[in-house]
Amino acid sequence: MSNDVLVIGGGIAGIQAALDLAEMGIQVHMVERLPSIGGKMAQLDKTFPTNDCAI
Amino acid sequence: MEQVSGEVGAFQVAVRKKARYVNENLCTGCGACAEKCPTMVVDVFNAGLGNRKAIYKYFPQGIPSVFTIDAAACRQLGQGKKCGVCAKVCQAKAVDYDQKDTLIQLEVGAVVIATGYEVFDPSVIPEYGYDRIPNVVTALEFERLLSASGPTAGHLDRPSELALVKEMEEAEKEHKKLQRQVSQLEEKHGKPSSEIVAAFQSGTLPDDADLRNWALLAQDLASLEARLDSMNRRKATASVARKLAFIQCVGSRDFRFNPFCSSYCCMHSVKEAMIAHEHDNGVHSSIFCMDLRAVGRGFEEYKLRGGKQANIRYIRGRVAEITQDEALNPVVWYESTQNRQVVHETFDLVILATACVPSPGAAELARQFQVELDRNGFFKTDPLAPLNTSRPGVFVCGCAQGPMDIPESVAQASSAAARAAEIVAPARQAVG
Ligand SMILES: Cc1cc2nc3c(=O)[nH]c(=O)nc-3n(C[C@H](O)[C@H](O)[C@H](O)COP(=O)(O)OP(=O)(O)OC[C@H]3O[C@@H](n4cnc5c(N)ncnc54)[C@H](O)[C@@H]3O)c2cc1C
Ligand code: SF4
Ligand code: SF4
């Protein structure tokens, strides 16, 4: 048995899942295909419905 | 991801950690290497609208804050030439051309798939002219044009003008080179080029390779100057994009491509039109849609606010075709369902709200994990257990499961994390 969790993909969904798991004290491994995490959201200027900055 | 075995509670996963050719413990993220790197590459992060170097950070605020060499583009690693500039200028001694991919073996109790989506490639719809008409862009490209950290620093310069600026830069470089060569010849022979060109054109030039070459160079120079003149005139009349058209459901709700609604694109078009108007109060936008889907908390109000405060006009009708006039303005042809007429209208820039399609690696990942995909190619889930894939211990959240916006992706992610924790928690108690 292992207590670790693997998260594949470091977009907003993967980052949120990893942060939640880490907060529960669980060891998380994240695999991302690109050199940086952030996914598509990092490419957005601002986001609806609040028009807050995406990064 | 290389290989997966085991089952819920104890999966063995082999992951290939790709070489960055930069030691991530030493790199300070200073960027001295990229400043000096001689190799320019088209920048994918800026949706191909700008350039970056072969040693790069995916985007300025990227995490980890470490540089990476694009081995295929790099002179030293990919092109078999001598370079080594980045290693020389790096004070932290972080550049390592001999770095290799490494295989990492992981043992995990649960897996969360969050591989997201890809944007639909609109060039497969020939009537929209995406790859023929420079001033037709995708919504993601438009996000980069709006961004202060993007290729235009947030100015709504049109791609046709960006291309013109690039063309002019190259022409000016060529002009300098030709001018130097021609003036050297003028000095050497003590004659103006006009005499030689006149003799060449009237056929009275003596049969001399050097003189002939001079005449040809001088002619090239003159035609280049004429080209530069006309480009300068075009540049003087160029203006930023103020009249925008947003085309909805590009590749969505279209049985030729994807039958489903991509759910977030109506809202991102409203958003992009609002931000464009914030940048420049002279911006007017028309959103062409079958219906504008504003299903979500506060979304309907957002749409109405856009219409009232940001000069947005909502037009019901599906766009049939996009053409281009001589001034490189896109022309939108559509059926106005309100007036029951086929009409056309000219815009400065057209933005395509492209569909949300499965990420290109989804099929391979599904095979490795032996989980099922749905008929659209997203990870299949049970409507009553929307985070469970077809395999116990493997969960999915965000756009990997299907089109959804950020608030929904985040909510799903937290739920998937909780489901994964349920599996590994007993294991932790057994250890503890
Ligand atoms: C133009 C545009 C504007 C938008 N504007 C808004 C907005 O204003 N507000 C809003 O709420 N939503 C908006 N959206 C939607 C938003 O982008 C998505 O809801 C959100 O990005 C989904 O996040 P995700 O983490 O599921 O996927 P992604 O952001 O796609 O992240 C997936 C990550 O996984 C990585 N990955 C993929 N495959 C693999 C693999 N095999 N192995 C390892 N890693 C992998 C990817 O590189 C990426 O980093 C917009 C979308 C577009 C196209
Ligand atoms: S070695 Fe490669 S990455 Fe480094 S400066 Fe030269 S071309 Fe750029
Ligand atoms: S969200 Fe709007 S633009 Fe996107 S597919 Fe659905 S109806 Fe079309």
Coordinates of C-alpha atoms and ligand atoms in Angstrom, one line a residue:
Chain A
M1 CA 0.0 0.0 0.0
S2 CA 1.1 3.5 -0.6
N3 CA -0.1 6.8 1.0
D4 CA 1.0 9.0 -1.9
V5 CA -1.2 10.4 -4.7
L6 CA -0.1 11.1 -8.3
V7 CA -1.6 14.2 -10.0
I8 CA -1.2 14.2 -13.8
G9 CA -1.4 17.7 -15.3
G10 CA -0.5 21.0 -13.6
G11 CA -3.4 23.3 -14.8
I12 CA -5.7 25.0 -12.4
A13 CA -7.5 21.7 -11.7
G14 CA -4.3 19.8 -11.0
I15 CA -2.9 22.6 -8.9
Q16 CA -6.1 22.8 -6.8
A17 CA -6.2 19.0 -6.3
A18 CA -2.5 18.9 -5.3
L19 CA -2.8 21.8 -2.8
D20 CA -5.9 20.3 -1.2
L21 CA -4.1 16.9 -0.8
A22 CA -0.9 18.5 0.5
E23 CA -3.0 20.4 3.1
M24 CA -4.4 17.1 4.3
G25 CA -0.8 16.1 4.9
I26 CA -0.6 13.7 1.9
Q27 CA 2.5 13.4 -0.2
V28 CA 1.7 14.5 -3.8
H29 CA 3.7 13.9 -7.0
M30 CA 2.8 16.1 -9.9
V31 CA 3.6 15.4 -13.5
E32 CA 3.4 18.2 -16.0
R33 CA 4.2 17.9 -19.7
L34 CA 5.4 21.5 -20.2
P35 CA 8.3 23.3 -18.5
S36 CA 6.0 25.3 -16.2
I37 CA 2.7 24.6 -14.4
G38 CA -0.4 26.8 -14.8
G39 CA -2.1 25.3 -17.9
K40 CA -4.3 27.3 -20.1
M41 CA -5.3 29.7 -17.3
A42 CA -1.8 31.1 -17.2
Q43 CA -2.4 32.2 -20.9
L44 CA -5.5 34.1 -20.1
D45 CA -5.4 37.8 -19.4
K46 CA -8.3 38.1 -16.9
T47 CA -11.1 35.7 -16.0
F48 CA -14.9 35.9 -16.0
P49 CA -17.1 36.5 -14.1
T50 CA -14.9 38.8 -11.9
N51 CA -12.4 40.1 -14.4
D52 CA -9.6 39.3 -11.9
C53 CA -6.1 38.8 -13.2
A54 CA -5.5 35.1 -14.2
I55 CA -2.0 34.7 -12.9
Chain B
M1 CA 4.2 8.8 -18.2
E2 CA 5.9 5.6 -19.3
Q3 CA 4.3 2.6 -17.7
V4 CA 1.6 1.9 -15.2
S5 CA 0.9 -1.3 -13.2
G6 CA -0.7 -2.3 -9.9
E7 CA -4.2 -1.4 -8.7
V8 CA -6.0 0.9 -6.3
G9 CA -4.0 1.5 -3.2
A10 CA -0.7 0.5 -4.9
F11 CA -0.1 1.7 -8.4
Q12 CA 3.4 1.5 -9.8
V13 CA 4.0 4.3 -12.2
A14 CA 7.2 5.0 -14.2
V15 CA 7.6 8.7 -15.1
R16 CA 10.2 10.1 -17.5
K17 CA 11.6 13.3 -16.2
K18 CA 12.7 15.2 -19.3
A19 CA 16.1 16.8 -19.4
R20 CA 15.9 20.6 -19.0
Y21 CA 19.7 20.9 -19.8
V22 CA 19.7 23.3 -16.9
N23 CA 20.3 22.2 -13.3
E24 CA 17.2 23.3 -11.4
N25 CA 19.0 23.5 -8.1
L26 CA 21.5 25.9 -9.4
C27 CA 19.5 28.1 -11.9
T28 CA 18.5 31.4 -10.2
G29 CA 16.1 32.3 -13.0
C30 CA 18.1 35.5 -13.8
G31 CA 17.7 35.1 -17.6
A32 CA 21.2 36.2 -18.5
C33 CA 21.4 33.1 -20.8
A34 CA 18.3 33.9 -22.7
E35 CA 19.4 37.5 -23.2
K36 CA 22.6 36.3 -25.0
C37 CA 21.2 33.2 -26.8
P38 CA 21.3 33.9 -30.6
T39 CA 18.5 31.5 -31.5
M40 CA 14.9 32.8 -32.0
V41 CA 12.0 30.4 -31.8
V42 CA 8.2 31.0 -32.3
D43 CA 6.6 31.4 -28.8
V44 CA 3.9 28.8 -28.2
F45 CA 2.8 30.4 -24.9
N46 CA 2.0 33.6 -26.8
A47 CA 0.0 31.5 -29.2
G48 CA 2.6 31.9 -31.9
L49 CA 2.3 35.7 -31.9
G50 CA 5.7 36.4 -30.6
N51 CA 9.3 35.0 -30.4
R52 CA 11.4 33.6 -27.6
K53 CA 14.9 32.2 -27.3
A54 CA 16.1 28.6 -27.5
I55 CA 16.9 28.8 -23.7
Y56 CA 13.7 30.0 -22.2
K57 CA 11.1 30.1 -19.4
Y58 CA 7.7 29.1 -20.6
F59 CA 6.3 32.4 -19.4
P60 CA 7.7 35.1 -17.1
Q61 CA 5.9 34.2 -13.9
G62 CA 6.3 30.4 -14.7
I63 CA 6.8 28.0 -11.8
P64 CA 9.3 26.5 -11.2
S65 CA 11.3 29.7 -12.0
V66 CA 14.0 27.8 -13.9
F67 CA 15.1 28.0 -17.5
T68 CA 15.0 25.1 -20.0
I69 CA 16.7 24.5 -23.3
D70 CA 14.5 23.7 -26.3
A71 CA 16.9 21.0 -27.5
A72 CA 15.5 20.8 -31.0
A73 CA 16.0 24.5 -31.7
C74 CA 19.3 24.9 -29.8
R75 CA 22.4 25.3 -32.0
Q76 CA 24.6 23.1 -29.8
L77 CA 22.1 20.4 -28.8
G78 CA 19.9 20.1 -31.8
Q79 CA 21.6 21.6 -34.8
G80 CA 25.1 20.1 -34.3
K81 CA 26.7 23.5 -34.4
K82 CA 29.1 25.1 -31.9
C83 CA 27.6 27.6 -29.6
G84 CA 27.8 27.2 -25.8
V85 CA 27.0 30.9 -25.2
C86 CA 24.5 30.3 -22.4
A87 CA 26.9 28.1 -20.4
K88 CA 29.5 30.8 -20.7
V89 CA 27.3 33.6 -19.5
C90 CA 25.6 31.7 -16.7
Q91 CA 27.2 32.8 -13.4
A92 CA 25.5 30.0 -11.4
K93 CA 27.1 27.3 -13.7
A94 CA 23.6 25.8 -14.1
V95 CA 23.7 25.0 -17.8
D96 CA 24.4 21.3 -18.4
Y97 CA 24.4 20.1 -22.0
D98 CA 25.0 16.5 -20.9
Q99 CA 21.8 16.3 -18.7
K100 CA 19.8 13.2 -19.6
D101 CA 16.1 12.2 -19.2
T102 CA 15.7 10.2 -16.0
L103 CA 13.1 7.5 -15.2
I104 CA 11.4 7.9 -11.8
Q105 CA 9.6 5.0 -10.2
L106 CA 6.6 6.1 -8.1
E107 CA 4.3 4.0 -5.9
V108 CA 1.0 5.8 -5.3
G109 CA -2.3 4.8 -3.7
A110 CA -4.5 6.9 -6.0
V111 CA -4.3 9.0 -9.2
V112 CA -5.9 12.2 -10.2
I113 CA -6.0 12.9 -13.9
A114 CA -6.2 16.7 -14.6
T115 CA -4.7 16.9 -18.1
G116 CA -7.2 19.5 -19.3
Y117 CA -8.0 20.3 -22.9
E118 CA -6.8 21.6 -26.2
V119 CA -8.3 24.4 -28.3
F120 CA -9.9 23.3 -31.6
D121 CA -7.9 24.1 -34.7
P122 CA -10.2 26.3 -36.8
S123 CA -8.2 25.9 -40.0
V124 CA -10.3 22.8 -40.7
I125 CA -13.3 25.1 -41.4
P126 CA -12.2 26.7 -44.7
E127 CA -15.1 29.2 -44.9
Y128 CA -13.7 31.0 -41.8
G129 CA -10.3 31.6 -43.5
Y130 CA -8.3 31.3 -40.3
D131 CA -5.1 30.3 -42.0
R132 CA -5.6 32.7 -45.0
I133 CA -6.8 35.9 -43.4
P134 CA -4.3 37.4 -40.9
N135 CA -6.9 39.4 -39.0
V136 CA -8.9 36.4 -38.0
V137 CA -7.5 35.1 -34.7
T138 CA -8.6 32.5 -32.1
A139 CA -9.9 33.6 -28.7
L140 CA -6.7 32.3 -27.0
E141 CA -4.6 34.4 -29.4
F142 CA -6.7 37.4 -28.6
E143 CA -6.1 36.8 -24.8
R144 CA -2.4 37.2 -25.5
L145 CA -3.0 40.4 -27.5
L146 CA -5.0 41.8 -24.6
S147 CA -2.4 40.8 -22.0
A148 CA 0.0 43.4 -20.7
S149 CA 2.7 40.7 -20.7
G150 CA 1.8 39.6 -24.2
P151 CA 3.5 40.3 -27.5
T152 CA 1.9 43.7 -28.0
A153 CA 2.0 44.8 -24.3
G154 CA -1.8 44.8 -24.4
H155 CA -2.3 47.1 -27.4
L156 CA -4.8 45.9 -29.9
D157 CA -2.4 45.9 -32.9
R158 CA -3.7 43.8 -35.7
P159 CA -1.8 40.7 -36.8
S160 CA -1.5 42.1 -40.3
E161 CA 0.3 45.1 -38.9
L162 CA 2.5 43.0 -36.6
A163 CA 3.5 41.0 -39.7
L164 CA 4.2 44.3 -41.5
V165 CA 6.4 45.5 -38.7
K166 CA 8.4 42.2 -38.8
E167 CA 8.6 42.4 -42.6
M168 CA 9.9 46.0 -42.4
E169 CA 12.5 45.1 -39.8
E170 CA 13.9 42.4 -42.1
A171 CA 13.7 44.7 -45.2
E172 CA 15.6 47.4 -43.3
K173 CA 18.3 45.0 -42.4
E174 CA 18.6 43.9 -46.0
H175 CA 18.6 47.5 -47.0
K176 CA 21.5 48.4 -44.8
K177 CA 23.5 45.5 -46.2
L178 CA 22.8 46.3 -49.8
Q179 CA 23.5 50.0 -49.2
R180 CA 26.9 49.2 -47.7
Q181 CA 27.9 46.9 -50.7
V182 CA 26.8 49.5 -53.3
S183 CA 28.6 52.4 -51.6
Q184 CA 31.7 50.3 -51.4
L185 CA 31.5 49.8 -55.2
E186 CA 30.8 53.4 -55.8
E187 CA 33.9 54.4 -53.8
K188 CA 36.1 51.7 -55.5
H189 CA 35.2 52.9 -59.0
G190 CA 34.6 56.6 -58.2
K191 CA 31.3 56.7 -60.1
P192 CA 27.6 56.9 -59.0
S193 CA 25.5 53.7 -59.3
S194 CA 23.0 55.5 -61.5
E195 CA 25.5 55.6 -64.4
I196 CA 26.2 51.9 -64.2
V197 CA 22.5 51.0 -64.0
A198 CA 21.7 53.3 -67.0
A199 CA 24.5 51.6 -69.0
F200 CA 23.4 48.2 -68.0
Q201 CA 19.8 48.9 -69.0
S202 CA 20.8 50.3 -72.4
G203 CA 23.1 47.4 -73.0
T204 CA 26.3 49.5 -73.2
L205 CA 27.9 48.2 -70.1
P206 CA 31.4 46.7 -70.8
D207 CA 31.4 42.9 -70.3
D208 CA 32.8 42.8 -66.8
A209 CA 31.6 40.6 -64.0
D210 CA 32.3 43.1 -61.3
L211 CA 30.3 45.9 -63.1
R212 CA 27.5 43.6 -63.9
N213 CA 27.2 42.5 -60.3
W214 CA 27.2 46.2 -59.2
A215 CA 24.4 47.0 -61.6
L216 CA 22.3 44.1 -60.3
L217 CA 22.9 45.1 -56.7
A218 CA 22.0 48.7 -57.4
Q219 CA 18.8 47.6 -59.0
D220 CA 17.9 45.4 -56.1
L221 CA 18.5 48.4 -53.8
A222 CA 16.2 50.6 -55.8
S223 CA 13.4 48.0 -55.8
L224 CA 13.8 47.4 -52.1
E225 CA 13.6 51.1 -51.4
A226 CA 10.3 51.2 -53.4
R227 CA 9.0 48.3 -51.3
L228 CA 10.0 50.0 -48.1
D229 CA 8.3 53.2 -49.2
S230 CA 5.0 51.4 -49.8
M231 CA 5.3 49.6 -46.5
N232 CA 5.9 52.9 -44.7
R233 CA 2.8 54.3 -46.3
R234 CA 0.8 51.3 -45.2
K235 CA 2.2 51.6 -41.7
A236 CA 1.3 55.3 -41.5
T237 CA -2.4 54.6 -42.2
A238 CA -2.5 51.5 -39.9
S239 CA -4.7 51.8 -36.8
V240 CA -5.4 49.6 -33.8
A241 CA -8.4 47.3 -33.9
R242 CA -11.6 49.0 -32.7
K243 CA -14.4 47.2 -34.5
L244 CA -14.4 43.6 -33.3
A245 CA -16.5 40.6 -34.3
F246 CA -16.7 37.5 -32.1
I247 CA -17.9 34.3 -33.8
Q248 CA -19.3 31.8 -31.4
C249 CA -19.5 28.0 -31.5
V250 CA -16.5 27.5 -33.9
G251 CA -16.2 23.7 -33.9
S252 CA -18.8 23.3 -31.2
R253 CA -22.5 22.5 -31.7
D254 CA -21.5 21.6 -35.2
F255 CA -22.1 18.0 -36.2
R256 CA -19.2 18.1 -38.7
F257 CA -16.8 18.5 -35.7
N258 CA -18.1 18.4 -32.1
P259 CA -21.8 18.0 -31.3
F260 CA -21.4 19.4 -27.7
C261 CA -21.4 22.9 -26.4
S262 CA -18.0 23.9 -25.0
S263 CA -19.8 25.8 -22.2
Y264 CA -17.2 28.6 -21.4
C265 CA -16.8 30.3 -24.8
C266 CA -19.9 32.5 -24.7
M267 CA -18.7 33.9 -21.4
H268 CA -15.0 34.4 -22.6
S269 CA -16.2 36.3 -25.6
V270 CA -18.2 38.7 -23.4
K271 CA -15.1 39.0 -21.1
E272 CA -12.7 39.7 -24.0
A273 CA -15.0 42.3 -25.4
M274 CA -15.3 44.0 -22.0
I275 CA -11.5 44.0 -21.5
A276 CA -10.9 45.4 -25.0
H277 CA -13.3 48.2 -24.2
E278 CA -11.5 48.9 -20.9
H279 CA -8.3 49.3 -22.8
D280 CA -9.8 51.6 -25.4
N281 CA -13.3 53.2 -25.0
G282 CA -13.6 53.4 -28.8
V283 CA -13.9 49.6 -29.1
H284 CA -17.2 48.3 -30.4
S285 CA -17.9 44.5 -30.4
S286 CA -20.4 42.4 -32.1
I287 CA -21.0 38.9 -30.8
F288 CA -22.5 36.5 -33.4
C289 CA -24.2 33.6 -31.7
M290 CA -27.1 31.1 -32.0
D291 CA -27.9 31.9 -28.4
L292 CA -25.6 33.4 -25.7
R293 CA -25.2 30.8 -22.9
A294 CA -24.7 32.6 -19.6
V295 CA -25.5 29.7 -17.2
G296 CA -23.7 30.3 -14.0
R297 CA -23.7 32.4 -10.9
G298 CA -23.8 36.1 -11.9
F299 CA -23.2 35.3 -15.6
E300 CA -26.5 36.7 -17.0
E301 CA -25.8 40.0 -15.1
Y302 CA -22.2 40.0 -16.5
K303 CA -23.6 39.6 -20.1
L304 CA -26.0 42.5 -19.6
R305 CA -23.4 44.7 -18.1
G306 CA -21.2 44.1 -21.1
G307 CA -24.0 45.1 -23.4
K308 CA -24.7 48.3 -21.5
Q309 CA -21.3 49.5 -20.5
A310 CA -18.9 48.0 -23.1
N311 CA -20.5 48.6 -26.4
I312 CA -21.4 45.0 -27.1
R313 CA -24.0 44.1 -29.6
Y314 CA -25.4 40.6 -29.5
I315 CA -26.4 39.3 -33.0
R316 CA -28.4 36.1 -33.4
G317 CA -27.2 34.2 -36.4
R318 CA -24.6 31.7 -37.5
V319 CA -21.8 33.2 -39.6
A320 CA -21.6 31.5 -43.0
E321 CA -18.3 32.9 -44.3
I322 CA -15.5 35.3 -43.6
T323 CA -13.7 37.1 -46.5
Q324 CA -11.2 39.9 -46.7
D325 CA -11.1 43.3 -48.4
E326 CA -8.1 45.1 -50.0
A327 CA -7.2 46.8 -46.7
L328 CA -6.9 43.4 -45.1
N329 CA -10.2 44.0 -43.1
P330 CA -12.2 40.8 -42.5
V331 CA -15.7 40.8 -43.8
V332 CA -18.3 38.7 -42.0
W333 CA -21.2 37.2 -44.0
Y334 CA -24.2 36.0 -42.0
E335 CA -27.9 35.6 -42.0
S336 CA -29.6 38.1 -39.7
T337 CA -32.4 36.0 -38.2
Q338 CA -34.0 39.2 -36.9
N339 CA -34.3 40.8 -40.4
R340 CA -34.4 37.6 -42.3
Q341 CA -31.7 38.7 -44.7
V342 CA -28.2 37.6 -45.6
V343 CA -25.9 40.6 -44.8
H344 CA -22.2 41.3 -44.6
E345 CA -20.3 43.7 -42.5
T346 CA -16.6 44.8 -42.3
F347 CA -14.6 44.6 -39.1
D348 CA -11.0 45.4 -38.0
L349 CA -10.5 42.0 -36.3
V350 CA -12.5 38.7 -36.0
I351 CA -12.1 36.5 -33.0
L352 CA -13.1 32.8 -33.2
A353 CA -14.5 31.2 -30.1
T354 CA -13.0 27.8 -30.7
A355 CA -14.2 24.6 -29.1
C356 CA -12.7 22.8 -26.2
V357 CA -11.4 19.4 -27.4
P358 CA -9.6 16.5 -25.6
S359 CA -5.9 17.0 -24.8
P360 CA -3.8 15.2 -27.4
G361 CA -2.3 12.8 -24.9
A362 CA -5.6 11.7 -23.5
A363 CA -5.9 8.5 -25.6
E364 CA -2.4 7.3 -24.7
L365 CA -3.0 8.0 -21.0
A366 CA -6.3 6.2 -21.1
R367 CA -4.6 3.2 -22.6
Q368 CA -1.8 3.2 -20.0
F369 CA -4.3 3.5 -17.1
Q370 CA -6.9 1.2 -18.8
V371 CA -9.7 3.7 -18.3
E372 CA -12.4 4.5 -20.8
L373 CA -12.9 7.6 -22.8
D374 CA -16.4 8.9 -23.8
R375 CA -17.5 9.2 -27.4
N376 CA -16.0 12.8 -27.6
G377 CA -12.6 11.6 -26.3
F378 CA -12.8 13.0 -22.8
F379 CA -12.3 10.7 -19.7
K380 CA -15.5 8.9 -19.1
T381 CA -17.3 9.2 -15.8
D382 CA -20.5 8.1 -14.2
P383 CA -23.2 10.8 -14.1
L384 CA -23.8 9.9 -10.4
A385 CA -20.1 9.7 -9.5
P386 CA -18.7 12.4 -11.8
L387 CA -15.1 12.2 -10.6
N388 CA -14.7 8.4 -10.9
T389 CA -13.1 7.0 -14.1
S390 CA -14.0 3.5 -15.1
R391 CA -11.1 2.2 -12.9
P392 CA -11.1 2.3 -9.1
G393 CA -8.6 4.7 -7.6
V394 CA -8.2 6.8 -10.7
F395 CA -10.1 10.1 -10.6
V396 CA -10.5 12.9 -13.1
C397 CA -11.3 16.6 -12.7
G398 CA -11.4 19.8 -14.8
C399 CA -11.5 19.9 -18.6
A400 CA -10.0 16.4 -18.9
Q401 CA -13.6 15.3 -18.1
G402 CA -15.2 17.7 -20.5
P403 CA -15.6 21.4 -21.2
M404 CA -16.0 23.5 -18.0
D405 CA -14.9 26.9 -16.7
I406 CA -12.4 27.7 -13.9
P407 CA -14.9 27.8 -11.0
E408 CA -16.2 24.4 -11.9
S409 CA -12.7 22.9 -12.5
V410 CA -11.6 24.1 -9.1
A411 CA -14.7 22.6 -7.4
Q412 CA -14.2 19.3 -9.1
A413 CA -10.5 19.3 -8.2
S414 CA -11.3 19.7 -4.5
S415 CA -13.8 16.9 -4.7
A416 CA -11.3 14.6 -6.6
A417 CA -8.7 15.4 -4.0
A418 CA -11.1 14.3 -1.3
R419 CA -11.9 11.1 -3.1
A420 CA -8.2 10.3 -3.5
A421 CA -7.6 11.1 0.2
E422 CA -10.3 8.6 1.2
I423 CA -8.2 5.9 -0.5
V424 CA -4.8 6.8 0.9
A425 CA -6.0 7.8 4.4
P426 CA -6.5 4.2 5.7
A427 CA -3.0 3.4 4.5
R428 CA -1.6 6.3 6.4
Q429 CA -3.3 5.2 9.6
A430 CA -1.9 1.7 9.2
V431 CA 1.6 3.2 8.9
G432 CA 1.1 5.8 11.6
Ligands
LIG1 C1 -9.7 31.8 -24.7 C2 -10.2 31.2 -23.5 C3 -10.6 32.0 -22.4 C4 -11.1 31.5 -21.2 N1 -11.5 32.4 -20.2 C5 -12.0 31.9 -19.1 C6 -12.4 32.8 -18.0 O1 -12.3 34.0 -18.2 N2 -12.9 32.2 -16.9 C7 -13.1 30.9 -16.7 O2 -13.6 30.4 -15.7 N3 -12.6 30.0 -17.7 C8 -12.1 30.5 -18.8 N4 -11.7 29.6 -19.8 C9 -11.7 28.1 -19.5 C10 -10.4 27.7 -18.7 O3 -9.3 27.8 -19.6 C11 -10.6 26.2 -18.3 O4 -11.7 26.1 -17.5 C12 -9.4 25.8 -17.3 O5 -8.2 26.2 -17.9 C13 -9.4 24.3 -17.1 O6 -8.3 23.9 -16.4 P1 -7.7 22.5 -16.4 O7 -6.7 22.5 -15.3 O8 -8.7 21.5 -16.4 O9 -7.0 22.3 -17.8 P2 -5.6 23.0 -18.5 O10 -5.6 24.4 -18.1 O11 -5.7 22.5 -19.9 O12 -4.4 22.3 -17.7 C14 -4.0 21.0 -18.0 C15 -2.5 20.8 -17.7 O13 -2.2 19.4 -17.9 C16 -1.0 19.4 -18.7 N5 -1.0 18.1 -19.4 C17 -1.8 17.7 -20.5 N6 -1.6 16.4 -20.8 C18 -0.7 16.0 -20.0 C19 0.0 14.7 -19.9 N7 -0.3 13.7 -20.7 N8 0.9 14.5 -19.0 C20 1.3 15.6 -18.1 N9 0.7 16.8 -18.2 C21 -0.3 17.0 -19.1 C22 -1.1 20.5 -19.6 O14 0.2 20.9 -20.1 C23 -1.7 21.6 -18.7 O15 -0.7 22.3 -17.9 C24 -11.2 30.1 -21.0 C25 -10.8 29.2 -22.1 C26 -10.3 29.8 -23.3 C27 -9.9 28.9 -24.4
SF4_2 S1 23.8 26.7 -26.6 FE1 21.7 26.6 -27.4 S2 20.4 27.6 -25.8 FE2 22.6 28.1 -25.3 S3 22.9 30.1 -26.2 FE3 23.5 28.6 -27.8 S4 21.6 28.2 -29.0 FE4 21.0 29.3 -27.1
SF4_3 S1 -20.6 28.2 -24.8 FE1 -21.5 29.5 -26.3 S2 -20.0 29.6 -28.0 FE2 -19.4 28.0 -26.7 S3 -20.2 26.2 -27.7 FE3 -21.7 26.8 -26.1 S4 -23.1 28.1 -27.1 FE4 -21.3 27.9 -28.5

